[in-house]
CSV table of C-alpha atoms and ligand atoms in Angstrom, one decimal:
chain,number,residue,atom,x,y,z
A,1,UNK,CA,0.0,0.0,0.0
A,2,UNK,CA,1.2,3.5,-0.8
A,3,UNK,CA,2.0,5.4,2.4
A,4,UNK,CA,0.3,8.7,3.5
A,5,UNK,CA,3.3,11.0,2.8
A,6,UNK,CA,3.5,14.0,5.2
A,7,UNK,CA,6.4,16.1,4.0
A,8,UNK,CA,7.1,19.8,4.0
A,9,UNK,CA,5.0,20.3,0.9
A,10,UNK,CA,1.9,18.7,2.4
A,11,UNK,CA,-0.9,20.2,4.5
A,12,UNK,CA,-3.3,17.8,6.2
A,13,UNK,CA,-6.9,18.1,7.2
A,14,UNK,CA,-8.1,15.3,9.4
A,15,UNK,CA,-11.8,14.6,10.2
A,16,UNK,CA,-12.6,12.3,13.1
A,17,UNK,CA,-15.8,10.8,14.3
A,18,UNK,CA,-17.0,8.5,17.1
A,19,UNK,CA,-15.0,5.5,15.8
A,20,UNK,CA,-11.8,7.2,16.8
A,21,UNK,CA,-12.9,7.3,20.5
A,22,UNK,CA,-14.4,3.7,20.3
A,23,UNK,CA,-11.1,2.1,21.4
A,24,UNK,CA,-11.1,4.4,24.4
A,25,UNK,CA,-14.5,3.0,25.4
A,26,UNK,CA,-16.8,5.8,24.3
A,27,UNK,CA,-19.9,4.3,22.6
A,28,UNK,CA,-20.5,5.3,19.0
A,29,UNK,CA,-23.8,6.6,17.9
A,30,UNK,CA,-24.7,4.1,15.2
A,31,UNK,CA,-23.4,1.5,17.6
A,32,UNK,CA,-26.4,2.2,19.8
A,33,UNK,CA,-28.7,1.6,16.7
A,34,UNK,CA,-29.6,5.3,17.0
A,35,UNK,CA,-31.4,4.6,20.3
A,36,UNK,CA,-30.7,5.6,23.9
A,37,UNK,CA,-32.9,3.8,26.4
A,38,UNK,CA,-35.4,3.2,23.5
A,39,UNK,CA,-35.5,6.9,22.7
A,40,UNK,CA,-34.4,7.9,19.2
A,41,UNK,CA,-31.2,9.9,19.6
A,42,UNK,CA,-33.0,12.8,17.9
A,43,UNK,CA,-35.3,13.0,20.9
A,44,UNK,CA,-32.4,13.5,23.3
A,45,UNK,CA,-30.1,15.5,21.0
A,46,UNK,CA,-32.3,18.2,19.3
A,47,UNK,CA,-33.8,21.5,20.3
A,48,UNK,CA,-37.3,20.0,19.9
A,49,UNK,CA,-36.4,17.2,22.2
A,50,UNK,CA,-35.0,19.6,24.8
A,51,UNK,CA,-38.2,21.7,24.7
A,52,UNK,CA,-40.4,18.6,25.0
A,53,UNK,CA,-38.4,16.9,27.8
A,54,UNK,CA,-35.3,18.8,29.1
A,55,UNK,CA,-35.0,16.3,32.0
A,56,UNK,CA,-34.6,13.4,29.6
A,57,UNK,CA,-31.9,15.3,27.7
A,58,UNK,CA,-30.0,16.0,30.9
A,59,UNK,CA,-30.2,12.3,31.9
A,60,UNK,CA,-28.8,11.3,28.5
A,61,UNK,CA,-25.9,13.8,28.7
A,62,UNK,CA,-25.3,13.0,32.4
A,63,UNK,CA,-24.7,9.4,31.3
A,64,UNK,CA,-22.4,10.6,28.5
A,65,UNK,CA,-20.4,12.9,30.8
A,66,UNK,CA,-20.0,10.0,33.3
A,67,UNK,CA,-18.9,7.7,30.5
A,68,UNK,CA,-16.4,10.1,29.1
A,69,UNK,CA,-14.9,11.3,32.4
A,70,UNK,CA,-12.6,8.4,33.1
A,71,UNK,CA,-11.6,7.4,29.5
A,72,UNK,CA,-8.2,7.9,28.1
A,73,UNK,CA,-6.9,8.8,24.6
A,74,UNK,CA,-5.8,5.8,22.5
A,75,UNK,CA,-3.0,5.3,20.0
A,76,UNK,CA,-5.1,6.8,17.2
A,77,UNK,CA,-5.4,10.1,19.1
A,78,UNK,CA,-1.7,10.0,19.8
A,79,UNK,CA,-0.8,9.5,16.2
A,80,UNK,CA,-2.6,12.7,15.3
A,81,UNK,CA,-0.7,14.6,17.9
A,82,UNK,CA,2.6,13.4,16.3
A,83,UNK,CA,1.4,14.4,12.9
A,84,UNK,CA,0.5,17.9,14.1
A,85,UNK,CA,3.9,18.2,15.8
A,86,UNK,CA,5.5,17.4,12.5
A,87,UNK,CA,3.4,19.6,10.3
A,88,UNK,CA,2.7,22.6,12.6
A,89,UNK,CA,0.2,25.0,11.0
A,90,UNK,CA,0.0,22.8,7.9
A,91,UNK,CA,-2.2,20.6,10.1
A,92,UNK,CA,-5.9,21.0,11.1
A,93,UNK,CA,-8.1,18.5,13.0
A,94,UNK,CA,-11.9,18.8,12.6
A,95,UNK,CA,-13.7,16.5,15.0
A,96,UNK,CA,-17.3,15.6,15.3
A,97,UNK,CA,-16.5,14.2,18.8
A,98,UNK,CA,-17.5,16.2,21.8
A,99,UNK,CA,-15.6,14.1,24.4
A,100,UNK,CA,-12.4,16.3,24.4
A,101,UNK,CA,-10.1,13.4,23.9
A,102,UNK,CA,-8.1,15.0,21.1
A,103,UNK,CA,-7.3,18.0,23.4
A,104,UNK,CA,-6.5,15.7,26.3
A,105,UNK,CA,-4.1,13.7,24.0
A,106,UNK,CA,-2.3,17.0,23.2
A,107,UNK,CA,-3.8,18.1,19.8
A,108,UNK,CA,-3.9,21.9,19.6
A,109,UNK,CA,-5.3,22.8,16.2
A,110,UNK,CA,-8.7,21.4,16.8
A,111,UNK,CA,-12.1,22.5,15.5
A,112,UNK,CA,-14.8,20.9,17.7
A,113,UNK,CA,-17.5,21.0,15.0
A,114,UNK,CA,-20.2,19.5,17.2
A,115,UNK,CA,-19.3,21.3,20.4
A,116,UNK,CA,-18.1,20.2,23.8
A,117,UNK,CA,-19.6,17.6,26.2
A,118,UNK,CA,-18.0,19.2,29.2
A,119,UNK,CA,-19.3,22.7,28.5
A,120,UNK,CA,-22.7,24.1,29.3
A,121,UNK,CA,-24.6,27.1,28.0
A,122,UNK,CA,-27.9,28.9,28.6
A,123,UNK,CA,-30.8,27.9,26.2
A,124,UNK,CA,-32.5,31.2,27.0
A,125,UNK,CA,-29.9,34.0,27.1
A,126,UNK,CA,-26.5,34.9,25.5
A,127,UNK,CA,-24.3,34.1,28.4
A,128,UNK,CA,-21.0,32.6,27.2
A,129,UNK,CA,-20.6,28.7,27.5
A,130,UNK,CA,-18.7,27.6,30.5
A,131,UNK,CA,-16.7,24.5,31.5
A,132,UNK,CA,-18.9,22.1,33.5
A,133,UNK,CA,-18.6,18.5,34.5
A,134,UNK,CA,-21.7,18.4,36.6
A,135,UNK,CA,-24.2,15.5,36.1
A,136,UNK,CA,-28.0,15.5,36.7
A,137,UNK,CA,-28.8,11.8,36.6
A,138,UNK,CA,-32.2,12.2,38.1
A,139,UNK,CA,-33.1,14.7,35.4
A,140,UNK,CA,-33.0,17.9,37.3
A,141,UNK,CA,-32.7,20.8,34.8
A,142,UNK,CA,-30.0,23.2,36.0
A,143,UNK,CA,-30.8,26.9,35.8
A,144,UNK,CA,-28.9,29.9,34.5
A,145,UNK,CA,-27.7,32.1,37.3
A,146,UNK,CA,-28.0,35.2,35.1
A,147,UNK,CA,-31.5,34.8,33.7
A,148,UNK,CA,-32.9,31.7,35.5
A,149,UNK,CA,-33.4,30.1,32.1
A,150,UNK,CA,-32.7,26.5,31.3
A,151,UNK,CA,-29.1,25.4,31.0
A,152,UNK,CA,-28.1,22.9,28.3
A,153,UNK,CA,-25.0,21.1,27.0
A,154,UNK,CA,-22.9,23.1,24.6
A,155,UNK,CA,-23.5,20.6,21.8
A,156,UNK,CA,-24.5,21.2,18.2
A,157,UNK,CA,-27.8,19.2,18.1
A,158,UNK,CA,-29.7,17.7,15.1
A,159,UNK,CA,-31.3,20.5,13.2
A,160,UNK,CA,-28.8,23.2,14.6
A,161,UNK,CA,-26.2,25.0,12.6
A,162,UNK,CA,-22.5,24.6,13.1
A,163,UNK,CA,-20.6,27.7,14.4
A,164,UNK,CA,-19.8,29.9,11.4
A,165,UNK,CA,-16.3,30.5,12.6
A,166,UNK,CA,-15.6,26.8,12.8
A,167,UNK,CA,-16.8,26.3,9.2
A,168,UNK,CA,-14.7,29.3,8.1
A,169,UNK,CA,-11.6,27.9,9.7
A,170,UNK,CA,-12.0,24.6,7.9
A,171,UNK,CA,-12.9,26.3,4.6
A,172,UNK,CA,-9.9,28.6,4.8
A,173,UNK,CA,-7.6,25.6,5.4
A,174,UNK,CA,-9.0,23.8,2.4
A,175,UNK,CA,-8.7,26.8,0.1
A,176,UNK,CA,-5.3,28.0,1.4
A,177,UNK,CA,-3.0,28.8,-1.5
A,178,UNK,CA,0.6,28.5,-0.2
A,179,UNK,CA,2.1,26.1,-2.6
A,180,UNK,CA,1.4,23.0,-0.4
A,181,UNK,CA,-0.7,20.1,-1.6
A,182,UNK,CA,-3.9,19.3,0.4
A,183,UNK,CA,-4.4,15.8,1.9
A,184,UNK,CA,-7.6,14.9,3.7
A,185,UNK,CA,-8.0,12.0,6.0
A,186,UNK,CA,-11.3,11.0,7.6
A,187,UNK,CA,-11.3,8.4,10.4
A,188,UNK,CA,-14.0,6.6,12.4
A,189,UNK,CA,-17.0,8.4,10.9
A,190,UNK,CA,-20.1,7.0,9.2
A,191,UNK,CA,-20.1,9.6,6.5
A,192,UNK,CA,-23.8,10.1,7.1
A,193,UNK,CA,-23.9,13.4,9.0
A,194,UNK,CA,-23.5,16.7,7.3
A,195,UNK,CA,-21.6,19.0,6.7
A,196,UNK,CA,-18.8,16.7,7.8
A,197,UNK,CA,-19.8,14.1,5.2
A,198,UNK,CA,-19.3,16.7,2.4
A,199,UNK,CA,-15.7,17.6,3.3
A,200,UNK,CA,-14.3,14.9,1.1
A,201,UNK,CA,-16.0,16.6,-1.9
A,202,UNK,CA,-14.9,20.1,-0.9
A,203,UNK,CA,-11.3,18.7,-0.8
A,204,UNK,CA,-11.7,17.0,-4.2
A,205,UNK,CA,-12.9,20.2,-5.7
A,206,UNK,CA,-9.5,21.7,-5.0
A,207,UNK,CA,-7.8,18.4,-6.2
A,208,UNK,CA,-6.8,17.2,-2.8
A,209,UNK,CA,-5.9,13.6,-2.1
A,210,UNK,CA,-8.4,11.8,0.2
A,211,UNK,CA,-8.1,8.9,2.6
A,212,UNK,CA,-10.6,7.1,4.7
A,213,UNK,CA,-9.7,4.9,7.7
A,214,UNK,CA,-12.8,3.2,9.1
A,215,UNK,CA,-13.8,-0.1,10.7
A,216,UNK,CA,-16.7,-0.6,8.3
A,217,UNK,CA,-17.4,1.0,4.9
A,218,UNK,CA,-18.9,4.5,5.4
A,219,UNK,CA,-21.9,6.0,3.5
A,220,UNK,CA,-19.5,7.9,1.3
A,221,UNK,CA,-16.5,5.5,1.0
A,222,UNK,CA,-16.5,5.6,-2.8
A,223,UNK,CA,-15.8,9.3,-2.7
A,224,UNK,CA,-12.3,8.7,-1.3
A,225,UNK,CA,-9.2,7.9,-3.3
A,226,UNK,CA,-7.9,5.5,-0.6
A,227,UNK,CA,-9.8,3.3,1.9
A,228,UNK,CA,-7.9,1.6,4.7
A,229,UNK,CA,-10.3,-0.7,6.5
A,230,UNK,CA,-9.5,-1.2,10.2
A,231,UNK,CA,-9.5,0.3,13.7
A,232,UNK,CA,-8.1,3.8,13.9
A,233,UNK,CA,-6.0,2.9,17.0
A,234,UNK,CA,-4.3,0.2,15.0
A,235,UNK,CA,-4.1,1.8,11.5
A,236,UNK,CA,-3.2,5.4,12.3
A,237,UNK,CA,0.1,4.8,14.2
A,238,UNK,CA,1.8,3.3,11.2
A,239,UNK,CA,0.0,4.9,8.3
A,240,UNK,CA,2.0,8.0,7.7
A,241,UNK,CA,5.5,8.5,6.4
A,242,UNK,CA,6.8,11.6,8.1
A,243,UNK,CA,9.6,13.4,6.2
B,301,LIG,N1,-11.8,2.6,14.3
B,301,LIG,C1,-12.3,3.2,13.1
B,301,LIG,N2,-13.6,3.3,12.8
B,301,LIG,C2,-14.4,2.8,13.7
B,301,LIG,C3,-14.0,2.2,14.9
B,301,LIG,C4,-12.6,2.1,15.2
B,301,LIG,N3,-12.1,1.5,16.3
B,301,LIG,N4,-15.1,1.8,15.6
B,301,LIG,C5,-16.2,2.1,14.9
B,301,LIG,N5,-15.8,2.7,13.7
B,301,LIG,C6,-16.6,3.3,12.7
B,301,LIG,C7,-17.9,2.7,12.4
B,301,LIG,O1,-17.7,1.6,11.5
B,301,LIG,C8,-18.8,3.8,11.9
B,301,LIG,O2,-18.7,3.9,10.5
B,301,LIG,O3,-16.8,4.6,13.1
B,301,LIG,C9,-18.1,5.1,12.5
B,301,LIG,C10,-18.9,5.7,13.7
B,301,LIG,O4,-20.1,6.2,13.2
B,301,LIG,P1,-21.1,7.1,14.1
B,301,LIG,O5,-21.3,6.4,15.3
B,301,LIG,O6,-22.2,7.4,13.2
B,301,LIG,O7,-20.2,8.4,14.4
B,301,LIG,P2,-20.0,9.7,13.6
B,301,LIG,O8,-19.9,9.5,12.2
B,301,LIG,O9,-19.0,10.4,14.4
B,301,LIG,O10,-21.4,10.4,13.9
B,301,LIG,C11,-21.5,11.7,13.4
B,301,LIG,O11,-23.7,12.0,14.3
B,301,LIG,O12,-25.1,11.5,16.1
B,301,LIG,C12,-24.4,12.5,15.5
B,301,LIG,O13,-23.4,14.5,16.4
B,301,LIG,C13,-23.3,13.1,16.4
B,301,LIG,O14,-21.0,13.6,16.0
B,301,LIG,C14,-22.0,12.6,15.8
B,301,LIG,C15,-22.4,12.5,14.3
B,302,LIG,ZN1,-29.4,32.5,30.9
């Protein structure tokens, strides 16, 4: 197999999904069959679901916070840290994961496209999101100390838009014209959730090279030039040739 060459003329955009955290013990979404305690994930991860039953939503995220608190980054996360150290600002990591494991592993140039599990914001006023590890397993809905409104996790839910500055940062990286060649690598993602699933085509539009590392075939596997089937924690550490 031809290696993923990361040399001084390469800039690399990485997209990660739940599969990259799977070997750390964080459950994937499709792995739950799209259900949590028999509720469709849309019911616990959407503004409509929060309006209908905010206590249920807090029970779901309390369980996710509990599950993500004690896990550790795995060799897949660590490989991405080494690649970033090698490439510097010719590296950008866009993640759909909200567990913070990339940052804990040591990645610095991270765009958390879907938000942060350990951050909370107010659903009712413009107070800035804040770091928060609190859990509410009995479904108590925490209140905002500025407006007494409902607090919610700082997560981009189904039907919500991604932060425009996050999309701009990714778009600017893709369209950068500095003489380097763009390589895109997606790992551990089902290729079914947008806009992340469309990045491969944005990269192809500027003639970038595209790689997919995934345990199963993804919804958009055929859009990639290279598909390496396997677990990210096993594949990523030996995939790249750094020069
Ligand atoms: N290594 C690589 N890939 C893996 C591994 C692994 N160890 N384990 C599972 N996978 C693959 C699965 O085959 C699957 O294709 O990772 C993918 C995980 O898919 P999803 O659970 O759908 O996760 P993701 O693509 O990140 O979901 C996107 O959907 O529910 C929303 O906002 C949520 O960010 C999430 C988004
Ligand atoms: Zn408020």
